[in-house]
Coordinates of C-alpha atoms and ligand atoms in Angstrom, one line a residue:
X1 CA 25.2 2.5 -5.3
X2 CA 28.4 4.3 -6.1
X3 CA 30.5 6.8 -4.3
X4 CA 29.8 10.3 -5.6
X5 CA 32.5 12.8 -6.6
X6 CA 31.8 15.1 -3.7
X7 CA 31.6 14.5 0.0
X8 CA 29.6 16.2 2.8
X9 CA 31.4 18.0 5.6
X10 CA 29.6 18.6 8.8
X11 CA 30.9 21.4 11.0
X12 CA 29.8 22.6 14.4
X13 CA 29.6 26.1 15.8
X14 CA 31.0 25.0 19.2
X15 CA 34.4 24.3 17.8
X16 CA 34.2 20.5 17.7
X17 CA 36.1 19.0 14.9
X18 CA 34.2 18.8 11.6
X19 CA 33.6 15.4 10.0
X20 CA 33.6 14.3 6.4
X21 CA 30.7 12.1 5.3
X22 CA 30.7 10.0 2.1
X23 CA 28.0 10.7 -0.5
X24 CA 26.5 8.0 -2.7
X25 CA 24.7 8.2 -6.0
X26 CA 21.9 5.9 -7.1
X27 CA 21.0 5.4 -10.8
X28 CA 18.4 8.3 -10.6
X29 CA 17.1 10.5 -7.8
X30 CA 18.8 12.4 -5.0
X31 CA 22.2 11.4 -3.7
X32 CA 22.4 10.3 -0.1
X33 CA 24.8 11.3 2.7
X34 CA 26.1 8.2 4.5
X35 CA 25.8 8.9 8.2
X36 CA 26.3 5.4 9.5
X37 CA 29.6 6.3 11.2
X38 CA 28.3 9.7 12.5
X39 CA 27.6 8.4 16.0
X40 CA 31.0 6.8 16.3
X41 CA 32.7 10.0 15.0
X42 CA 30.7 12.6 16.9
X43 CA 28.6 10.9 19.6
X44 CA 25.5 12.4 17.9
X45 CA 22.5 11.0 16.2
X46 CA 20.5 12.6 13.4
X47 CA 16.9 13.6 14.1
X48 CA 14.3 12.9 11.4
X49 CA 10.8 11.9 12.7
X50 CA 8.6 10.7 9.8
X51 CA 11.8 10.0 7.7
X52 CA 11.4 13.3 5.8
X53 CA 15.0 13.2 4.6
X54 CA 16.2 9.7 5.5
X55 CA 16.8 6.9 3.0
X56 CA 16.5 3.7 5.2
X57 CA 17.7 1.3 2.5
X58 CA 18.9 1.0 -1.1
X59 CA 16.4 -0.4 -3.5
X60 CA 16.2 -1.3 -7.2
X61 CA 12.4 -1.9 -7.3
X62 CA 10.3 1.2 -7.5
X63 CA 11.2 4.8 -8.3
X64 CA 9.0 7.9 -7.7
X65 CA 9.8 11.4 -9.0
X66 CA 7.3 13.3 -6.9
X67 CA 7.9 16.6 -8.6
X68 CA 7.3 15.2 -12.1
X69 CA 4.6 12.9 -10.9
X70 CA 6.4 9.8 -12.3
X71 CA 6.2 6.3 -11.0
X72 CA 8.5 3.5 -12.4
X73 CA 8.4 -0.2 -11.5
X74 CA 11.8 -1.6 -12.3
X75 CA 12.3 1.3 -14.7
X76 CA 9.0 0.9 -16.6
X77 CA 6.5 3.8 -16.4
X78 CA 3.3 2.9 -14.6
X79 CA 1.3 4.3 -17.6
X80 CA 2.9 1.7 -19.9
X81 CA 2.5 -1.1 -17.5
X82 CA -1.1 -0.3 -16.8
X83 CA -1.9 -0.1 -20.5
X84 CA 0.2 -3.1 -21.8
X85 CA 0.7 -5.5 -19.0
X86 CA -1.6 -7.3 -16.5
X87 CA -1.1 -8.0 -12.8
X88 CA 0.6 -11.3 -13.2
X89 CA 3.3 -9.7 -15.5
X90 CA 3.6 -6.9 -13.0
X91 CA 4.1 -9.4 -10.1
X92 CA 6.8 -11.2 -12.1
X93 CA 8.5 -7.9 -12.9
X94 CA 8.5 -6.7 -9.2
X95 CA 9.6 -10.1 -7.9
X96 CA 12.2 -11.1 -10.4
X97 CA 13.2 -7.8 -12.1
X98 CA 12.1 -8.5 -15.6
X99 CA 8.9 -8.7 -17.6
X100 CA 8.2 -12.3 -18.6
X101 CA 7.9 -13.6 -22.1
X102 CA 4.7 -15.6 -23.0
X103 CA 6.1 -18.9 -21.7
X104 CA 7.5 -17.3 -18.5
X105 CA 4.1 -15.6 -17.9
X106 CA 2.2 -18.9 -18.4
X107 CA 4.6 -20.7 -16.0
X108 CA 4.4 -18.0 -13.3
X109 CA 0.6 -17.7 -13.6
X110 CA 0.3 -21.5 -13.3
X111 CA 2.5 -21.5 -10.3
X112 CA 0.3 -18.8 -8.6
X113 CA -3.0 -20.5 -9.5
X114 CA -1.9 -23.8 -8.1
X115 CA -1.7 -22.1 -4.6
X116 CA -5.0 -20.2 -4.6
X117 CA -6.7 -22.6 -2.1
X118 CA -6.2 -22.1 1.6
X119 CA -5.9 -24.8 4.2
X120 CA -9.5 -25.9 5.0
X121 CA -8.9 -25.3 8.6
X122 CA -8.5 -21.5 8.0
X123 CA -12.2 -21.2 7.7
X124 CA -12.7 -22.4 11.3
X125 CA -10.2 -19.7 12.4
X126 CA -12.1 -17.1 10.4
X127 CA -15.3 -18.2 12.0
X128 CA -14.0 -17.1 15.4
X129 CA -14.4 -13.5 14.3
X130 CA -17.6 -11.5 14.8
X131 CA -19.5 -11.2 11.6
X132 CA -19.4 -7.4 11.8
X133 CA -15.6 -7.3 12.3
X134 CA -13.7 -4.9 10.0
X135 CA -12.2 -6.9 7.1
X136 CA -8.8 -5.4 7.9
X137 CA -9.0 -6.8 11.4
X138 CA -9.8 -10.1 9.9
X139 CA -7.0 -9.8 7.3
X140 CA -4.4 -8.9 9.9
X141 CA -5.3 -12.1 11.7
X142 CA -5.7 -14.4 8.7
X143 CA -2.4 -13.3 7.1
X144 CA -0.5 -13.7 10.4
X145 CA -2.2 -17.1 10.8
X146 CA -0.8 -18.4 7.5
X147 CA 2.5 -18.9 9.4
X148 CA 0.7 -21.4 11.5
X149 CA -0.5 -23.3 8.5
X150 CA 2.5 -23.3 6.1
X151 CA 5.4 -24.4 8.3
X152 CA 7.6 -25.3 5.3
X153 CA 7.9 -21.7 4.2
X154 CA 8.6 -19.7 7.4
X155 CA 12.4 -19.5 7.3
X156 CA 13.1 -16.0 6.0
X157 CA 16.8 -16.9 5.6
X158 CA 16.1 -19.8 3.2
X159 CA 15.7 -18.6 -0.4
X160 CA 13.4 -21.5 -1.2
X161 CA 11.1 -20.8 1.7
X162 CA 11.0 -17.1 0.7
X163 CA 10.1 -18.1 -2.9
X164 CA 7.3 -20.4 -1.9
X165 CA 6.0 -18.0 0.7
X166 CA 5.9 -15.3 -2.0
X167 CA 3.8 -17.4 -4.3
X168 CA 1.5 -18.5 -1.6
X169 CA 0.9 -15.0 -0.3
X170 CA 0.1 -13.6 -3.8
X171 CA -2.1 -16.6 -4.6
X172 CA -4.0 -16.7 -1.3
X173 CA -4.6 -13.1 -0.6
X174 CA -7.7 -12.9 -3.0
X175 CA -9.0 -16.1 -1.4
X176 CA -8.7 -14.6 2.1
X177 CA -10.2 -11.2 1.2
X178 CA -13.2 -12.9 -0.5
X179 CA -13.6 -15.3 2.5
X180 CA -13.7 -12.3 4.8
X181 CA -16.4 -10.7 2.6
X182 CA -18.5 -13.9 2.3
X183 CA -18.3 -14.4 6.0
X184 CA -19.6 -10.9 6.7
X185 CA -22.7 -11.4 4.6
X186 CA -23.3 -15.0 5.7
X187 CA -22.8 -16.6 2.3
X188 CA -20.9 -19.8 1.6
X189 CA -17.2 -19.5 0.8
X190 CA -16.5 -20.0 -2.9
X191 CA -13.5 -22.1 -3.8
X192 CA -11.1 -20.5 -6.3
X193 CA -11.5 -21.4 -10.0
X194 CA -8.2 -21.8 -11.6
X195 CA -9.3 -21.5 -15.2
X196 CA -10.1 -17.8 -14.5
X197 CA -7.6 -14.9 -14.5
X198 CA -6.3 -13.6 -11.2
X199 CA -8.8 -10.7 -11.2
X200 CA -11.6 -12.9 -12.7
X201 CA -11.1 -15.5 -10.0
X202 CA -11.3 -12.9 -7.3
X203 CA -14.6 -11.6 -8.7
X204 CA -15.9 -15.1 -8.8
X205 CA -14.9 -15.8 -5.2
X206 CA -16.5 -12.5 -4.2
X207 CA -19.8 -12.5 -6.1
X208 CA -20.6 -16.1 -7.2
X209 CA -22.8 -18.3 -5.2
X210 CA -23.2 -22.1 -5.4
X211 CA -26.8 -21.6 -6.7
X212 CA -26.2 -19.9 -10.1
X213 CA -23.5 -19.7 -12.7
X214 CA -21.4 -16.5 -12.5
X215 CA -20.0 -14.9 -15.6
X216 CA -17.1 -12.5 -15.1
X217 CA -17.8 -9.1 -16.8
X218 CA -14.6 -8.4 -18.8
X219 CA -14.8 -4.6 -18.2
X220 CA -14.9 -5.1 -14.5
X221 CA -12.2 -7.8 -14.7
X222 CA -9.9 -5.3 -16.5
X223 CA -10.7 -2.5 -14.1
X224 CA -9.9 -4.7 -11.1
X225 CA -6.7 -5.9 -12.7
X226 CA -5.7 -2.2 -13.2
X227 CA -6.4 -1.4 -9.6
X228 CA -4.1 -4.3 -8.7
X229 CA -1.3 -3.0 -11.0
X230 CA -1.6 0.5 -9.8
X231 CA -1.3 -0.5 -6.1
X232 CA 1.3 -3.2 -6.5
X233 CA 4.3 -1.3 -5.1
X234 CA 5.1 2.3 -4.0
X235 CA 8.7 2.5 -2.8
X236 CA 9.4 2.9 0.9
X237 CA 5.9 3.9 2.1
X238 CA 4.7 3.3 5.7
X239 CA 3.5 -0.2 5.2
X240 CA 6.5 -1.3 3.1
X241 CA 8.9 0.2 5.7
X242 CA 6.9 -1.7 8.3
X243 CA 7.3 -5.0 6.5
X244 CA 11.0 -4.3 6.1
X245 CA 11.5 -3.4 9.8
X246 CA 9.4 -6.3 10.9
X247 CA 11.2 -8.7 8.6
X248 CA 14.6 -7.3 9.7
X249 CA 14.3 -9.2 13.0
X250 CA 14.3 -12.5 11.0
X251 CA 10.6 -13.1 11.6
X252 CA 8.7 -15.3 9.1
X253 CA 7.4 -13.7 5.8
X254 CA 3.7 -14.2 6.8
X255 CA 4.2 -12.4 10.0
X256 CA 6.1 -9.5 8.3
X257 CA 3.3 -9.1 5.7
X258 CA 0.6 -9.2 8.4
X259 CA 2.5 -6.2 10.0
X260 CA 2.2 -4.5 6.6
X261 CA -1.5 -5.2 6.4
X262 CA -1.9 -3.6 9.9
X263 CA 0.0 -0.5 8.9
X264 CA -1.9 -0.1 5.6
X265 CA -5.2 0.0 7.5
X266 CA -4.6 3.6 8.8
X267 CA -6.6 6.4 7.1
X268 CA -3.4 8.4 6.3
X269 CA -2.3 5.4 4.2
X270 CA -4.4 2.6 2.6
X271 CA -7.4 3.4 4.7
X272 CA -7.7 6.6 2.7
X273 CA -9.8 5.0 0.0
X274 CA -12.4 4.0 2.5
X275 CA -12.2 7.4 4.3
X276 CA -12.5 9.1 0.9
X277 CA -15.7 7.4 -0.1
X278 CA -17.2 7.9 3.4
X279 CA -16.3 11.6 3.0
X280 CA -18.1 11.7 -0.4
X281 CA -21.1 10.0 1.0
X282 CA -21.3 12.4 3.9
X283 CA -21.1 15.5 1.6
X284 CA -23.7 13.9 -0.6
X285 CA -26.0 13.4 2.4
X286 CA -25.4 17.1 3.4
X287 CA -26.7 18.2 -0.1
X288 CA -24.1 17.1 -2.6
X289 CA -22.4 19.4 -5.1
X290 CA -24.1 22.5 -3.6
X291 CA -22.3 21.9 -0.3
X292 CA -18.8 21.6 -1.8
X293 CA -17.9 25.2 -0.9
X294 CA -18.9 24.8 2.7
X295 CA -17.0 21.5 3.0
X296 CA -13.9 23.1 1.5
X297 CA -14.0 25.9 4.0
X298 CA -13.9 23.3 6.8
X299 CA -10.9 21.6 5.1
X300 CA -9.0 24.9 5.0
X301 CA -9.8 25.6 8.6
X302 CA -6.9 24.1 10.5
X303 CA -9.0 23.9 13.7
X304 CA -11.7 21.7 12.1
X305 CA -9.4 18.6 11.8
X306 CA -11.1 17.9 8.4
X307 CA -8.9 16.8 5.5
X308 CA -9.8 16.3 1.9
X309 CA -9.3 12.6 1.8
X310 CA -7.7 11.3 -1.4
X311 CA -5.7 14.5 -1.7
X312 CA -2.0 15.1 -0.9
X313 CA 1.0 12.8 -0.7
X314 CA 4.3 12.8 1.1
X315 CA 6.2 12.2 -2.2
X316 CA 4.0 13.5 -5.0
X317 CA 4.0 17.2 -5.3
X318 CA 2.3 16.9 -8.6
X319 CA -0.6 14.9 -9.9
X320 CA -0.3 11.2 -8.7
X321 CA 0.1 9.3 -12.1
X322 CA -2.0 6.5 -10.6
X323 CA -4.9 8.9 -10.0
X324 CA -5.0 9.8 -13.7
X325 CA -5.1 6.1 -14.7
X326 CA -7.7 5.5 -12.0
X327 CA -9.9 8.3 -13.3
X328 CA -9.7 6.7 -16.8
X329 CA -10.8 3.4 -15.4
X330 CA -13.5 5.1 -13.4
X331 CA -15.0 6.6 -16.6
X332 CA -14.8 3.2 -18.4
X333 CA -16.5 1.2 -15.5
X334 CA -19.2 3.8 -14.9
X335 CA -20.0 3.9 -18.7
X336 CA -20.0 0.1 -19.0
X337 CA -22.4 -0.2 -16.0
X338 CA -24.6 2.7 -17.2
X339 CA -23.6 4.7 -14.1
X340 CA -22.3 7.8 -16.0
X341 CA -24.5 10.0 -13.8
X342 CA -23.3 8.6 -10.6
X343 CA -23.7 11.4 -8.1
X344 CA -20.6 10.6 -6.1
X345 CA -18.5 10.7 -9.3
X346 CA -19.9 14.1 -10.1
X347 CA -19.2 15.2 -6.6
X348 CA -15.6 13.9 -6.7
X349 CA -15.1 15.8 -10.0
X350 CA -16.5 19.0 -8.5
X351 CA -14.2 18.7 -5.4
X352 CA -11.2 18.0 -7.6
X353 CA -11.9 21.0 -9.8
X354 CA -12.2 23.4 -6.9
X355 CA -9.2 22.0 -5.1
X356 CA -7.0 22.3 -8.2
X357 CA -7.9 26.0 -8.5
X358 CA -7.8 26.9 -4.8
X359 CA -4.8 28.6 -3.5
X360 CA -4.8 26.5 -0.3
X361 CA -4.2 23.3 -2.3
X362 CA -2.1 24.9 -5.1
X363 CA 0.4 26.5 -2.7
X364 CA 0.8 23.3 -0.8
X365 CA 1.0 21.2 -4.0
X366 CA -1.8 19.0 -3.0
X367 CA -3.2 16.9 -5.9
X368 CA -5.5 13.9 -6.0
X369 CA -3.8 10.7 -5.1
X370 CA -4.7 7.1 -6.2
X371 CA -7.4 6.8 -3.5
X372 CA -9.5 9.7 -4.8
X373 CA -11.1 7.7 -7.6
X374 CA -10.3 4.1 -6.6
X375 CA -13.2 4.0 -4.1
X376 CA -15.7 5.1 -6.8
X377 CA -14.6 2.3 -9.1
X378 CA -14.7 -0.3 -6.4
X379 CA -18.1 0.8 -5.2
X380 CA -19.4 0.6 -8.8
X381 CA -18.0 -2.9 -9.1
X382 CA -20.0 -3.8 -6.0
X383 CA -17.2 -4.0 -3.5
X384 CA -18.4 -2.8 -0.1
X385 CA -16.6 0.3 1.3
X386 CA -15.1 -1.6 4.3
X387 CA -13.3 -4.0 1.9
X388 CA -11.5 -1.3 -0.1
X389 CA -8.4 -1.4 2.0
X390 CA -8.4 -5.2 1.9
X391 CA -8.2 -4.9 -1.9
X392 CA -5.3 -2.5 -1.5
X393 CA -3.6 -5.0 0.8
X394 CA -4.2 -7.8 -1.7
X395 CA -2.5 -5.8 -4.5
X396 CA 0.3 -4.4 -2.4
X397 CA 1.3 -7.9 -1.1
X398 CA 3.6 -8.5 -4.1
X399 CA 5.4 -5.2 -3.5
X400 CA 5.9 -6.0 0.2
X401 CA 7.3 -9.4 -0.6
X402 CA 9.6 -8.0 -3.4
X403 CA 10.9 -5.4 -0.9
X404 CA 11.3 -7.9 1.9
X405 CA 13.2 -10.3 -0.3
X406 CA 15.4 -7.5 -1.6
X407 CA 16.3 -6.6 2.0
X408 CA 17.2 -10.1 3.0
X409 CA 19.4 -10.4 0.0
X410 CA 21.2 -7.1 0.7
X411 CA 24.6 -7.8 2.2
X412 CA 24.3 -4.5 4.2
X413 CA 21.1 -5.5 5.8
X414 CA 20.9 -5.3 9.6
X415 CA 18.0 -5.4 12.1
X416 CA 16.3 -2.0 12.0
X417 CA 16.9 -0.1 15.2
X418 CA 16.1 3.6 15.1
X419 CA 17.6 5.9 17.7
X420 CA 15.9 8.6 19.7
X421 CA 16.2 12.0 21.3
X422 CA 15.3 11.4 24.9
X423 CA 13.3 14.1 26.6
X424 CA 11.9 12.3 29.6
X425 CA 12.9 12.3 33.3
X426 CA 16.6 11.9 34.2
X427 CA 17.6 9.2 36.6
X428 CA 15.6 9.4 39.8
X429 CA 14.8 7.1 42.8
X430 CA 11.6 5.2 43.4
X431 CA 9.8 6.5 46.5
X432 CA 8.0 4.0 48.7
X433 CA 4.3 3.8 47.7
X434 CA 3.0 5.3 51.1
X435 CA 5.3 8.3 50.7
X436 CA 4.5 9.3 47.1
Ligands
CMC501 N1 -6.5 18.1 3.1 C1 -6.2 19.3 3.6 N2 -4.9 19.7 3.9 C2 -3.9 18.8 3.6 C3 -4.1 17.6 3.1 C4 -5.5 17.2 2.8 N3 -5.7 16.0 2.3 N4 -2.9 16.9 3.0 C5 -2.0 17.8 3.4 N5 -2.6 18.9 3.8 C6 -1.9 20.1 4.3 C7 -1.4 19.9 5.7 O1 -2.3 20.3 6.7 C8 -0.1 20.8 5.7 O2 -0.6 22.1 5.8 P1 0.4 23.2 6.6 O3 1.7 23.3 5.8 O4 -0.4 24.5 6.5 O5 0.6 22.7 8.0 C9 0.4 20.6 4.3 O6 -0.7 20.3 3.5 C10 1.5 19.6 4.2 O7 0.9 18.3 4.6 P2 1.6 17.3 5.6 O8 0.6 16.7 6.5 O9 2.8 17.9 6.2 O10 2.1 16.2 4.5 P3 2.5 14.8 4.8 O11 3.5 14.4 3.8 O12 3.0 14.6 6.3 O13 1.2 13.9 4.7 C11 -0.6 12.7 3.7 C12 0.8 13.3 3.5 C13 -0.9 11.7 2.5 C14 -0.6 11.9 5.0 C15 -1.6 13.8 3.8 O14 -1.6 14.6 2.6 C16 -3.0 13.3 4.0 O15 -3.3 13.1 5.2 N6 -3.8 13.2 3.0 C17 -5.2 12.6 3.1 C18 -5.1 11.1 3.3 C19 -4.8 10.4 2.0 O16 -5.4 10.7 1.0 N7 -3.9 9.4 2.1 C20 -3.5 8.6 0.9 C21 -2.1 8.7 0.5 S1 -1.9 7.9 -1.1 C22 -2.2 6.3 -0.8 C23 -1.1 5.6 -0.1 O17 0.0 5.6 -0.6 O18 -1.3 5.1 1.0

């Protein structure tokens, strides 16, 4: 970051001396006012719940222009990456800052595939869960448990440890998600097959059984790979900020990523894809497209507590570029599987059409986000609804790691420690229990 030409001056109506604050510019996007010395200079904190106007770090990984609906990974538009690159190239880009050449890609892919197995003991840990446990509960546990299995990569301050932890996490997430699924349906775990692509291997671990050969459908493989690319990183969202905050204490990378998994689970974040499909299924059960108007009235009624899941975004005030690409993939997959008349897809399109024309959504700049169509694609592929957020976690892992590593390498990095505006009781004395 570089010092901008102008500076900010903060003045106070009570006559306190005004303070000058430096302003910094990044390469693109809004400038930031540096308030780090504000408390020392004024005795005051800033107040910004939900981080609506606060940049918590500098980052060179992902850039979003919410008004334009633009998403760049290391400068490359998501549309170009989704069309020309696969997930392994995207991982390399996010982790190391450049797209690999053919030899670099082959070496990186080989490195990842050599780490796809998990310690055999992990399955006994997994077996401690109830069979009907939510996959995200299992994933939070399993990812955290990796720190108990891979002791040689837990020192976050050691660059070699961070590198090997990064590769292990990217390689093992598909294995863990597939194991969580197989466990829930009582089928044997399938070991990874390293001759397959990253997405192809995941499909194999999910849907193959030891009884029959399993052939990966290339359309589904490509669709899944695109889902991974579209979810790989998204700037300082809630789970990424969680990973950074958690890692800022110096905890090990597996523990920090487990914190990200836990945060992602929420319906306002990664859990939205599951919530979106559940919503579509509920409207379908009520009568489908004919009930869209009634449902929309509930969404617009502030007292109903009903939201149109898969719509709206803190940063995008335009069409989420990932949603457009996901809609394309949705068309491709449904056509390849002969599901063009899928009622939930028709319902989603009807909801989208109404929402894009309705003043409630237009005036609030609410557009479909990536989760609006990703659930339909995943359902068509055969992934159970409860596993959707697990797939998101699998794909986002590379982004979390890239952001964590960037933070550790930043000379300005400090343990994260937000301040507060205290509104509770002032100092008071404890009264003996009999006299309260
Ligand atoms: N349905 C109905 N109204 C909405 C919706 C929605 N999906 N999203 C926002 N609004 C309204 C909200 O009630 C508020 O109205 P008003 O100004 O009258 O009070 C206005 O739009 C602004 O919304 P906000 O809640 O202040 O915006 P936010 O930035 O705090 O929340 C959000 C962003 C994503 C949490 C929210 O839009 C939402 O809950 N969407 C549904 C869940 C969802 O799809 N999440 C996935 C996000 S993309 C994947 C990811 O990155 O995790």
